[in-house]
mmCIF file of C-alpha atoms in Angstrom:
data_model
loop_
_atom_site.group_PDB
_atom_site.id
_atom_site.type_symbol
_atom_site.label_atom_id
_atom_site.label_comp_id
_atom_site.label_asym_id
_atom_site.label_seq_id
_atom_site.Cartn_x
_atom_site.Cartn_y
_atom_site.Cartn_z
ATOM 1 C CA MET A 1 0.082 -0.051 0.100
ATOM 2 C CA GLU A 2 2.830 2.236 0.708
ATOM 3 C CA TRP A 3 4.114 1.598 -2.603
ATOM 4 C CA VAL A 4 0.898 2.199 -4.001
ATOM 5 C CA TRP A 5 0.803 5.691 -2.233
ATOM 6 C CA MET A 6 4.158 6.615 -3.530
ATOM 7 C CA LEU A 7 3.369 5.913 -7.103
ATOM 8 C CA SER A 8 0.146 7.950 -6.640
ATOM 9 C CA SER A 9 2.006 10.781 -4.901
ATOM 10 C CA ARG A 10 4.496 11.087 -7.808
ATOM 11 C CA ARG A 11 1.506 11.179 -10.200
ATOM 12 C CA HIS A 12 0.217 13.921 -8.562
ATOM 13 C CA LEU A 13 3.388 15.840 -8.097
ATOM 14 C CA GLY A 14 4.085 15.443 -11.936
ATOM 15 C CA ALA A 15 0.337 16.808 -12.773
ATOM 16 C CA ALA A 16 1.563 19.681 -10.380
ATOM 17 C CA ALA A 17 4.733 20.372 -11.991
ATOM 18 C CA GLY A 18 3.431 19.831 -15.655
ATOM 19 C CA PRO A 19 2.469 23.463 -15.971
ATOM 20 C CA ALA A 20 5.353 24.830 -14.449
ATOM 21 C CA ASN A 21 7.374 22.584 -17.092
ATOM 22 C CA GLY A 22 5.051 23.708 -19.681
ATOM 23 C CA PHE A 23 5.937 27.391 -18.911
ATOM 24 C CA GLN A 24 9.540 26.923 -18.987
ATOM 25 C CA ARG A 25 9.361 25.135 -22.242
ATOM 26 C CA SER A 26 7.251 28.172 -23.626
ATOM 27 C CA ARG A 27 9.828 30.578 -22.419
ATOM 28 C CA THR A 28 12.489 28.612 -24.036
ATOM 29 C CA LEU A 29 11.155 28.603 -27.372
ATOM 30 C CA PHE A 30 10.528 32.246 -27.083
ATOM 31 C CA TRP A 31 13.964 33.343 -26.241
ATOM 32 C CA ARG A 32 15.268 30.763 -29.060
ATOM 33 C CA SER A 33 12.837 32.265 -31.690
ATOM 34 C CA ASN A 34 13.880 36.092 -30.210
ATOM 35 C CA LEU A 35 17.561 34.971 -30.383
ATOM 36 C CA LYS A 36 16.985 33.775 -33.958
ATOM 37 C CA GLY A 37 15.314 37.096 -34.611
ATOM 38 C CA LYS A 38 18.297 38.856 -33.600
ATOM 39 C CA LEU A 39 20.846 36.858 -35.213
ATOM 40 C CA MET A 40 18.996 37.490 -38.811
ATOM 41 C CA ASP A 41 18.989 41.095 -37.920
ATOM 42 C CA ILE A 42 22.548 41.251 -37.546
ATOM 43 C CA ILE A 43 23.095 39.181 -40.428
ATOM 44 C CA THR A 44 20.813 41.614 -42.589
ATOM 45 C CA SER A 45 22.686 44.569 -41.380
ATOM 46 C CA THR A 46 25.938 43.211 -41.765
ATOM 47 C CA ALA A 47 25.898 41.563 -44.879
ATOM 48 C CA ILE A 48 22.548 42.399 -47.023
ATOM 49 C CA ILE A 49 22.405 45.945 -46.370
ATOM 50 C CA PRO A 50 26.006 46.769 -47.262
ATOM 51 C CA LEU A 51 25.675 44.286 -50.363
ATOM 52 C CA LEU A 52 22.703 46.599 -51.708
ATOM 53 C CA CYS A 53 24.608 49.724 -50.714
ATOM 54 C CA GLY A 54 27.446 48.361 -52.813
ATOM 55 C CA CYS A 55 25.398 47.113 -55.896
ATOM 56 C CA VAL A 56 23.963 50.744 -55.956
ATOM 57 C CA GLY A 57 27.477 52.182 -55.697
ATOM 58 C CA ILE A 58 28.398 50.080 -58.712
ATOM 59 C CA PHE A 59 25.295 50.864 -60.741
ATOM 60 C CA GLY A 60 25.937 54.501 -60.022
ATOM 61 C CA LEU A 61 29.219 54.577 -61.047
ATOM 62 C CA PHE A 62 28.299 52.451 -64.264
ATOM 63 C CA LYS A 63 26.020 55.311 -65.124
ATOM 64 C CA LEU A 64 28.604 58.027 -64.477
ATOM 65 C CA LEU A 65 31.108 56.080 -66.788
ATOM 66 C CA GLN A 66 28.327 55.517 -69.424
ATOM 67 C CA ARG A 67 27.492 59.028 -69.359
ATOM 68 C CA ILE A 68 31.243 60.098 -69.783
ATOM 69 C CA ARG A 69 31.512 57.754 -72.409
ATOM 70 C CA MET A 70 28.469 58.973 -74.196
ATOM 71 C CA LYS A 71 29.776 62.649 -73.924
ATOM 72 C CA ALA A 72 33.117 61.500 -75.330
ATOM 73 C CA TYR A 73 31.436 59.739 -78.252
ATOM 74 C CA ILE A 74 29.712 63.080 -79.524
ATOM 75 C CA GLN A 75 32.744 65.557 -78.386
ATOM 76 C CA ASP A 76 34.753 66.574 -81.516
ATOM 77 C CA SER A 77 32.424 64.533 -83.966
ATOM 78 C CA VAL A 78 31.429 65.904 -87.285
ATOM 79 C CA VAL A 79 27.710 66.116 -87.196
ATOM 80 C CA VAL A 80 25.742 67.236 -90.499
ATOM 81 C CA ILE A 81 22.012 68.602 -89.858
ATOM 82 C CA THR A 82 19.723 69.253 -92.394
ATOM 83 C CA GLY A 83 16.692 71.464 -92.154
ATOM 84 C CA ALA A 84 18.517 73.427 -89.367
ATOM 85 C CA THR A 85 16.875 76.521 -89.853
ATOM 86 C CA SER A 86 14.068 75.890 -87.567
ATOM 87 C CA GLY A 87 11.708 73.285 -85.646
ATOM 88 C CA LEU A 88 13.713 69.914 -84.706
ATOM 89 C CA GLY A 89 16.519 70.454 -86.946
ATOM 90 C CA LYS A 90 17.230 73.699 -85.110
ATOM 91 C CA GLU A 91 16.895 72.137 -81.458
ATOM 92 C CA CYS A 92 19.064 69.494 -82.570
ATOM 93 C CA ALA A 93 21.620 71.603 -83.644
ATOM 94 C CA LYS A 94 21.669 73.206 -79.997
ATOM 95 C CA VAL A 95 22.077 70.065 -78.248
ATOM 96 C CA PHE A 96 24.603 68.587 -80.553
ATOM 97 C CA HIS A 97 26.644 71.928 -80.124
ATOM 98 C CA ALA A 98 26.280 72.183 -76.204
ATOM 99 C CA ALA A 99 27.842 68.380 -76.315
ATOM 100 C CA GLY A 100 31.006 69.771 -78.294
ATOM 101 C CA ALA A 101 29.928 68.323 -81.880
ATOM 102 C CA LYS A 102 31.295 69.981 -85.237
ATOM 103 C CA LEU A 103 28.495 71.069 -86.960
ATOM 104 C CA VAL A 104 27.551 71.491 -90.607
ATOM 105 C CA LEU A 105 24.206 73.141 -90.515
ATOM 106 C CA CYS A 106 22.323 72.854 -93.789
ATOM 107 C CA GLY A 107 19.307 74.647 -95.107
ATOM 108 C CA ARG A 108 17.784 76.544 -97.827
ATOM 109 C CA ASN A 109 17.971 79.991 -96.137
ATOM 110 C CA ARG A 110 21.409 81.257 -95.334
ATOM 111 C CA GLU A 111 20.389 84.327 -93.337
ATOM 112 C CA ARG A 112 18.626 82.030 -90.738
ATOM 113 C CA LEU A 113 21.361 79.634 -90.616
ATOM 114 C CA GLU A 114 23.801 82.571 -89.828
ATOM 115 C CA GLU A 115 21.460 83.601 -87.300
ATOM 116 C CA LEU A 116 21.329 80.110 -85.909
ATOM 117 C CA VAL A 117 25.212 80.266 -85.689
ATOM 118 C CA ARG A 118 25.164 83.430 -83.813
ATOM 119 C CA GLU A 119 23.024 82.139 -81.303
ATOM 120 C CA LEU A 120 24.709 79.031 -80.802
ATOM 121 C CA THR A 121 28.301 80.707 -80.583
ATOM 122 C CA THR A 122 26.826 83.434 -78.178
ATOM 123 C CA ASN A 123 27.744 82.989 -74.152
ATOM 124 C CA GLN A 124 28.704 79.452 -74.331
ATOM 125 C CA PRO A 125 30.173 78.411 -71.077
ATOM 126 C CA LYS A 126 32.652 75.869 -72.551
ATOM 127 C CA LYS A 127 34.812 75.216 -75.177
ATOM 128 C CA THR A 128 32.798 74.475 -78.404
ATOM 129 C CA HIS A 129 33.161 74.471 -82.067
ATOM 130 C CA LYS A 130 31.976 77.264 -84.603
ATOM 131 C CA PRO A 131 29.567 75.601 -86.943
ATOM 132 C CA HIS A 132 29.896 75.625 -90.608
ATOM 133 C CA ILE A 133 27.159 76.544 -93.152
ATOM 134 C CA VAL A 134 25.781 74.740 -96.383
ATOM 135 C CA THR A 135 23.164 76.027 -98.212
ATOM 136 C CA PHE A 136 21.081 73.702 -100.793
ATOM 137 C CA ASP A 137 17.570 72.529 -101.567
ATOM 138 C CA LEU A 138 16.862 69.006 -100.748
ATOM 139 C CA ALA A 139 14.245 68.938 -103.740
ATOM 140 C CA ASP A 140 17.207 69.552 -106.111
ATOM 141 C CA SER A 141 19.236 66.461 -106.657
ATOM 142 C CA ASN A 142 21.945 68.016 -108.356
ATOM 143 C CA THR A 143 22.547 70.588 -105.573
ATOM 144 C CA VAL A 144 22.346 67.958 -103.103
ATOM 145 C CA VAL A 145 25.471 66.245 -104.717
ATOM 146 C CA GLN A 146 27.466 69.501 -105.038
ATOM 147 C CA ALA A 147 26.500 70.138 -101.434
ATOM 148 C CA ALA A 148 27.734 66.753 -100.436
ATOM 149 C CA ALA A 149 31.084 67.608 -102.187
ATOM 150 C CA GLU A 150 31.309 70.954 -100.269
ATOM 151 C CA ILE A 151 30.830 69.537 -96.589
ATOM 152 C CA LEU A 152 33.502 66.791 -97.305
ATOM 153 C CA LYS A 153 36.016 69.692 -98.885
ATOM 154 C CA CYS A 154 34.928 71.691 -95.526
ATOM 155 C CA VAL A 155 35.484 69.067 -92.822
ATOM 156 C CA GLY A 156 36.910 66.141 -94.457
ATOM 157 C CA TYR A 157 34.483 63.432 -93.225
ATOM 158 C CA VAL A 158 31.040 62.915 -91.471
ATOM 159 C CA ASP A 159 30.598 60.839 -88.238
ATOM 160 C CA ILE A 160 26.904 61.690 -88.290
ATOM 161 C CA LEU A 161 24.520 62.397 -90.738
ATOM 162 C CA ILE A 162 20.948 63.683 -89.561
ATOM 163 C CA ASN A 163 18.554 63.924 -92.425
ATOM 164 C CA ASN A 164 15.865 65.933 -90.865
ATOM 165 C CA ALA A 165 14.488 68.292 -93.370
ATOM 166 C CA GLY A 166 11.311 67.470 -94.841
ATOM 167 C CA ILE A 167 7.980 69.014 -95.995
ATOM 168 C CA SER A 168 4.529 67.894 -94.990
ATOM 169 C CA TYR A 169 1.022 67.727 -96.877
ATOM 170 C CA ARG A 170 -2.611 68.209 -96.758
ATOM 171 C CA GLY A 171 -5.339 67.004 -99.076
ATOM 172 C CA THR A 172 -7.466 64.668 -100.713
ATOM 173 C CA ILE A 173 -5.930 62.023 -103.000
ATOM 174 C CA ILE A 174 -8.467 62.616 -105.962
ATOM 175 C CA ASP A 175 -7.673 66.549 -105.775
ATOM 176 C CA THR A 176 -3.843 66.297 -105.581
ATOM 177 C CA THR A 177 -1.867 66.671 -108.715
ATOM 178 C CA VAL A 178 1.237 64.070 -109.341
ATOM 179 C CA ASP A 179 3.540 67.127 -109.438
ATOM 180 C CA VAL A 180 2.702 67.637 -105.776
ATOM 181 C CA ASP A 181 3.205 64.055 -105.115
ATOM 182 C CA LYS A 182 6.797 64.004 -106.960
ATOM 183 C CA MET A 183 7.561 67.323 -105.161
ATOM 184 C CA VAL A 184 7.076 65.974 -101.580
ATOM 185 C CA MET A 185 8.641 62.630 -102.606
ATOM 186 C CA GLU A 186 11.739 64.823 -103.891
ATOM 187 C CA THR A 187 12.058 66.572 -100.596
ATOM 188 C CA ASN A 188 11.176 63.685 -97.937
ATOM 189 C CA TYR A 189 12.761 60.616 -100.047
ATOM 190 C CA PHE A 190 14.798 61.352 -103.023
ATOM 191 C CA GLY A 191 16.869 64.333 -101.284
ATOM 192 C CA PRO A 192 17.789 62.421 -97.958
ATOM 193 C CA VAL A 193 18.742 59.337 -100.056
ATOM 194 C CA ALA A 194 20.654 61.360 -102.618
ATOM 195 C CA LEU A 195 22.544 63.063 -99.760
ATOM 196 C CA THR A 196 23.250 59.377 -97.769
ATOM 197 C CA LYS A 197 24.634 57.934 -101.140
ATOM 198 C CA ALA A 198 26.886 60.919 -101.375
ATOM 199 C CA ILE A 199 28.472 61.075 -98.164
ATOM 200 C CA LEU A 200 28.277 57.117 -97.515
ATOM 201 C CA PRO A 201 31.480 56.183 -99.512
ATOM 202 C CA SER A 202 33.357 58.383 -97.006
ATOM 203 C CA MET A 203 31.953 56.641 -94.075
ATOM 204 C CA ILE A 204 32.638 53.212 -95.755
ATOM 205 C CA GLN A 205 36.323 54.202 -96.041
ATOM 206 C CA LYS A 206 36.425 54.696 -92.346
ATOM 207 C CA ARG A 207 34.341 51.834 -91.483
ATOM 208 C CA GLN A 208 32.709 54.066 -88.891
ATOM 209 C CA GLY A 209 29.665 56.767 -88.934
ATOM 210 C CA HIS A 210 26.234 56.696 -88.105
ATOM 211 C CA ILE A 211 22.847 57.716 -90.498
ATOM 212 C CA VAL A 212 20.127 59.240 -88.772
ATOM 213 C CA VAL A 213 16.871 59.907 -90.533
ATOM 214 C CA ILE A 214 14.037 61.728 -88.839
ATOM 215 C CA SER A 215 10.788 59.815 -90.567
ATOM 216 C CA SER A 216 7.295 59.906 -88.775
ATOM 217 C CA ILE A 217 4.704 57.559 -87.014
ATOM 218 C CA GLN A 218 3.209 58.115 -90.645
ATOM 219 C CA GLY A 219 5.859 56.225 -92.185
ATOM 220 C CA LYS A 220 4.184 53.153 -90.132
ATOM 221 C CA ILE A 221 0.493 54.330 -90.187
ATOM 222 C CA SER A 222 -1.143 56.033 -93.490
ATOM 223 C CA ILE A 223 -4.238 58.218 -92.459
ATOM 224 C CA PRO A 224 -6.375 60.156 -94.437
ATOM 225 C CA PHE A 225 -5.478 63.568 -96.191
ATOM 226 C CA ARG A 226 -1.692 62.820 -95.847
ATOM 227 C CA SER A 227 -1.020 60.406 -98.615
ATOM 228 C CA ALA A 228 1.952 62.103 -100.038
ATOM 229 C CA TYR A 229 3.624 62.732 -96.831
ATOM 230 C CA ALA A 230 2.818 58.989 -95.687
ATOM 231 C CA ALA A 231 3.855 57.411 -99.056
ATOM 232 C CA SER A 232 7.459 59.600 -98.772
ATOM 233 C CA LYS A 233 7.794 58.344 -95.159
ATOM 234 C CA HIS A 234 6.929 54.691 -95.781
ATOM 235 C CA ALA A 235 9.593 54.701 -98.703
ATOM 236 C CA THR A 236 12.029 56.430 -96.602
ATOM 237 C CA GLN A 237 11.500 53.600 -93.913
ATOM 238 C CA ALA A 238 12.014 50.818 -96.331
ATOM 239 C CA PHE A 239 14.823 52.764 -97.891
ATOM 240 C CA PHE A 240 16.862 52.913 -94.649
ATOM 241 C CA ASP A 241 15.737 49.534 -93.196
ATOM 242 C CA CYS A 242 17.445 48.421 -96.338
ATOM 243 C CA LEU A 243 20.593 50.108 -95.957
ATOM 244 C CA ARG A 244 20.854 49.035 -92.233
ATOM 245 C CA ALA A 245 21.197 45.474 -93.279
ATOM 246 C CA GLU A 246 23.579 46.499 -96.071
ATOM 247 C CA MET A 247 25.771 48.499 -93.966
ATOM 248 C CA GLU A 248 26.290 46.123 -91.085
ATOM 249 C CA GLN A 249 29.433 44.733 -92.871
ATOM 250 C CA TYR A 250 31.024 48.290 -92.585
ATOM 251 C CA GLU A 251 30.228 48.813 -89.120
ATOM 252 C CA ILE A 252 27.988 51.679 -89.877
ATOM 253 C CA ASP A 253 24.739 52.086 -87.917
ATOM 254 C CA VAL A 254 21.347 53.498 -89.098
ATOM 255 C CA THR A 255 18.750 54.938 -86.976
ATOM 256 C CA VAL A 256 15.131 55.719 -88.213
ATOM 257 C CA VAL A 257 13.382 57.813 -85.653
ATOM 258 C CA SER A 258 9.492 58.082 -86.145
ATOM 259 C CA PRO A 259 8.251 60.896 -83.760
ATOM 260 C CA GLY A 260 4.425 61.369 -83.217
ATOM 261 C CA TYR A 261 3.318 64.949 -83.599
ATOM 262 C CA ILE A 262 5.850 67.623 -82.371
ATOM 263 C CA ARG A 263 5.245 71.383 -81.952
ATOM 264 C CA THR A 264 7.237 73.000 -85.099
ATOM 265 C CA ASN A 265 5.983 74.857 -87.882
ATOM 266 C CA LEU A 266 5.609 71.525 -90.116
ATOM 267 C CA SER A 267 1.660 72.140 -90.568
ATOM 268 C CA LEU A 268 2.130 75.684 -91.427
ATOM 269 C CA ASN A 269 4.617 75.117 -94.368
ATOM 270 C CA ALA A 270 2.774 72.093 -95.656
ATOM 271 C CA VAL A 271 1.711 72.165 -99.001
ATOM 272 C CA THR A 272 -1.923 71.516 -100.061
ATOM 273 C CA ALA A 273 -3.412 69.312 -103.029
ATOM 274 C CA ASP A 274 -2.876 72.281 -105.547
ATOM 275 C CA GLY A 275 0.947 73.011 -104.172
ATOM 276 C CA SER A 276 -0.015 75.968 -102.278
ATOM 277 C CA ARG A 277 1.056 76.692 -98.541
ATOM 278 C CA TYR A 278 -1.347 75.068 -96.070
ATOM 279 C CA GLY A 279 -0.408 78.098 -93.271
ATOM 280 C CA VAL A 280 -2.424 76.473 -90.480
ATOM 281 C CA MET A 281 -1.342 74.965 -87.212
ATOM 282 C CA ASP A 282 -3.163 71.918 -86.682
ATOM 283 C CA LYS A 283 -4.357 71.347 -83.214
ATOM 284 C CA THR A 284 -2.579 67.847 -83.039
ATOM 285 C CA THR A 285 0.843 69.969 -83.947
ATOM 286 C CA SER A 286 0.065 72.785 -81.290
ATOM 287 C CA GLU A 287 -0.670 69.799 -78.625
ATOM 288 C CA GLY A 288 2.549 67.801 -79.990
ATOM 289 C CA ARG A 289 5.774 67.017 -78.108
ATOM 290 C CA ASN A 290 8.339 69.831 -77.315
ATOM 291 C CA ALA A 291 10.879 69.756 -80.250
ATOM 292 C CA ALA A 292 13.697 70.359 -77.628
ATOM 293 C CA GLU A 293 12.790 66.927 -75.692
ATOM 294 C CA VAL A 294 13.042 64.991 -79.222
ATOM 295 C CA ALA A 295 16.078 66.649 -80.066
ATOM 296 C CA GLN A 296 17.680 65.339 -76.508
ATOM 297 C CA GLU A 297 16.360 61.693 -77.640
ATOM 298 C CA VAL A 298 18.049 62.237 -80.994
ATOM 299 C CA LEU A 299 21.280 63.053 -79.232
ATOM 300 C CA SER A 300 20.618 60.003 -76.839
ATOM 301 C CA ALA A 301 20.147 57.630 -79.837
ATOM 302 C CA ASN A 302 23.663 59.046 -81.356
ATOM 303 C CA GLN A 303 25.659 58.672 -77.933
ATOM 304 C CA SER A 304 24.355 55.088 -77.761
ATOM 305 C CA PRO A 305 25.543 53.162 -80.759
ATOM 306 C CA THR A 306 22.911 50.299 -80.140
ATOM 307 C CA TYR A 307 20.408 52.505 -79.233
ATOM 308 C CA SER A 308 17.406 52.956 -81.583
ATOM 309 C CA LEU A 309 14.473 55.353 -81.640
ATOM 310 C CA ASP A 310 11.003 54.235 -83.323
ATOM 311 C CA GLN A 311 7.703 55.913 -82.930
ATOM 312 C CA MET A 312 9.433 57.797 -80.178
ATOM 313 C CA GLY A 313 6.952 59.966 -77.666
ATOM 314 C CA LEU A 314 7.793 59.438 -74.010
ATOM 315 C CA PRO A 315 10.636 61.305 -72.154
ATOM 316 C CA ARG A 316 13.430 58.927 -71.313
ATOM 317 C CA PHE A 317 11.363 55.567 -71.038
ATOM 318 C CA PHE A 318 15.057 54.175 -70.825
ATOM 319 C CA GLY A 319 17.047 55.349 -68.123
ATOM 320 C CA CYS A 320 19.283 56.121 -70.965
ATOM 321 C CA GLY A 321 18.871 52.379 -71.646
ATOM 322 C CA ARG A 322 18.701 50.080 -74.510
ATOM 323 C CA ARG A 323 17.798 46.719 -74.747
ATOM 324 C CA SER A 324 19.870 44.405 -77.312
ATOM 325 C CA GLU A 325 18.763 41.251 -78.516
ATOM 326 C CA ASN A 326 19.463 39.125 -81.735
ATOM 327 C CA VAL A 327 16.592 39.667 -84.000
ATOM 328 C CA GLN A 328 16.027 37.479 -87.057
ATOM 329 C CA ARG A 329 14.782 40.160 -89.733
ATOM 330 C CA GLY A 330 12.207 39.045 -92.436
ATOM 331 C CA ASP A 331 14.630 39.096 -95.278
ATOM 332 C CA GLY A 332 16.741 36.384 -93.576
ATOM 333 C CA LEU A 333 19.171 38.251 -92.278
ATOM 334 C CA SER A 334 20.347 38.288 -88.550
ATOM 335 C CA SER A 335 21.678 41.264 -86.642
ATOM 336 C CA GLN A 336 22.372 42.399 -83.082
ATOM 337 C CA SER A 337 19.885 44.900 -82.779
ATOM 338 C CA SER A 338 18.411 47.203 -80.501
ATOM 339 C CA VAL A 339 14.650 46.758 -79.505
ATOM 340 C CA PRO A 340 13.328 50.185 -78.838
ATOM 341 C CA TYR A 341 10.511 51.503 -76.557
ATOM 342 C CA SER A 342 7.827 52.746 -79.370
ATOM 343 C CA MET A 343 4.760 54.878 -79.025
ATOM 344 C CA THR A 344 2.095 56.851 -81.166
ATOM 345 C CA THR A 345 0.199 59.617 -79.551
ATOM 346 C CA ASN A 346 0.313 58.767 -75.876
ATOM 347 C CA THR A 347 0.126 54.808 -76.380
ATOM 348 C CA ILE A 348 3.227 52.802 -75.607
ATOM 349 C CA ILE A 349 3.527 50.035 -78.466
ATOM 350 C CA LYS A 350 5.373 46.783 -78.083
ATOM 351 C CA ARG A 351 6.704 44.694 -80.833
ATOM 352 C CA GLY A 352 3.995 42.745 -82.743
ATOM 353 C CA GLN A 353 1.067 44.388 -80.516
ATOM 354 C CA THR A 354 -2.024 45.579 -82.197
ATOM 355 C CA VAL A 355 -2.589 48.939 -81.215
ATOM 356 C CA SER A 356 -5.726 51.414 -81.461
ATOM 357 C CA VAL A 357 -4.228 55.177 -82.259
ATOM 358 C CA ASP A 358 -6.442 58.159 -82.258
ATOM 359 C CA ILE A 359 -5.237 60.844 -84.930
ATOM 360 C CA GLY A 360 -7.866 63.621 -85.057
ATOM 361 C CA LYS A 361 -11.167 61.987 -85.854
ATOM 362 C CA CYS A 362 -9.747 59.022 -87.136
ATOM 363 C CA GLN A 363 -9.395 55.663 -85.301
ATOM 364 C CA LEU A 364 -7.033 53.350 -86.836
ATOM 365 C CA LEU A 365 -5.562 49.758 -85.823
ATOM 366 C CA SER A 366 -2.401 48.473 -87.005
ATOM 367 C CA ASN A 367 0.020 45.909 -86.073
ATOM 368 C CA PHE A 368 3.453 47.093 -85.615
ATOM 369 C CA VAL A 369 6.603 45.441 -86.107
ATOM 370 C CA LEU A 370 9.591 47.741 -84.660
ATOM 371 C CA THR A 371 12.286 49.254 -86.686
ATOM 372 C CA MET A 372 15.404 47.611 -85.409
ATOM 373 C CA GLY A 373 18.532 49.456 -84.558
ATOM 374 C CA ASN A 374 22.155 48.343 -85.662
ATOM 375 C CA HIS A 375 24.455 45.911 -84.007
ATOM 376 C CA GLN A 376 26.780 46.799 -81.450
ATOM 377 C CA HIS A 377 30.635 47.253 -82.579
ATOM 378 C CA ARG A 378 31.858 50.162 -80.499
#
């Protein structure tokens, strides 16, 4: 009986001690978890945070070196800009001049070009080059060839050719004379093609150069009452796409810039169906993007050899960025290309995406394939 009583007593004691042991066990688990948390905090503060700070520092250094490299790429480069008397061409002249480029400004009006030179060379805070002036009419193929010879005689070679000059058009197809169609094509297509062909041999000889063409979103989408203009820009797009593939072997870049509406005098100076001046600032043009912003994008396209702009419209959608990938072209040619961000009006367009675009009262659907930049070789 005594033995049974002792066992019973032990059971009672164990039951009484159970809550105390459970509390002790819970407290131990709590301190262990708390210790693990403190250890994780120590590891995070001593390892992960410095690692993140280091990554941010490396990225910042990379961006700084990239910016220095970009400036060095434009510094002292010979840049030819057509249509430099106003609009986007004039703004391009300002940003390239500020970047230290040796400019050759081209246009039909010498007085306005000289005025631009005075504006560029006045109150410059740093060392820059005084621009050269060459006057000619893109619509006259003979003067274009002579102008190219004058440019090469003046500066010896061309690093960057920016085919910016152009003319717009407003009218119906049925009322537009063929002479007007030809005039628009001469200025927007045959002129840039003739100038490019005249400059190209000097680039091939050096195995270096960049040809930039300011096209339009209407080189991708044709809209009513712009037939002559859209046709000239479609032809421009096709020609320089072909040129890009052919020039890869010579390490010459070709970039087509296809902006939407820009606030310039393009609509004011547009021709109508009978060849007369349109003389009206369209609402879409007046509400378009600032020409100075677009000029900065063109500068960035030239500073980054593998960078391409297509249907441009958003400010620095890239942190200066570019995305390179191998692109199998429809003609079977493969090249290392830059796939740009793309947009019309205020809609970002991705490659191959079907997009609805509102232009005036006209809504269009189009399946887009982006213009590709050129290979990376520098």
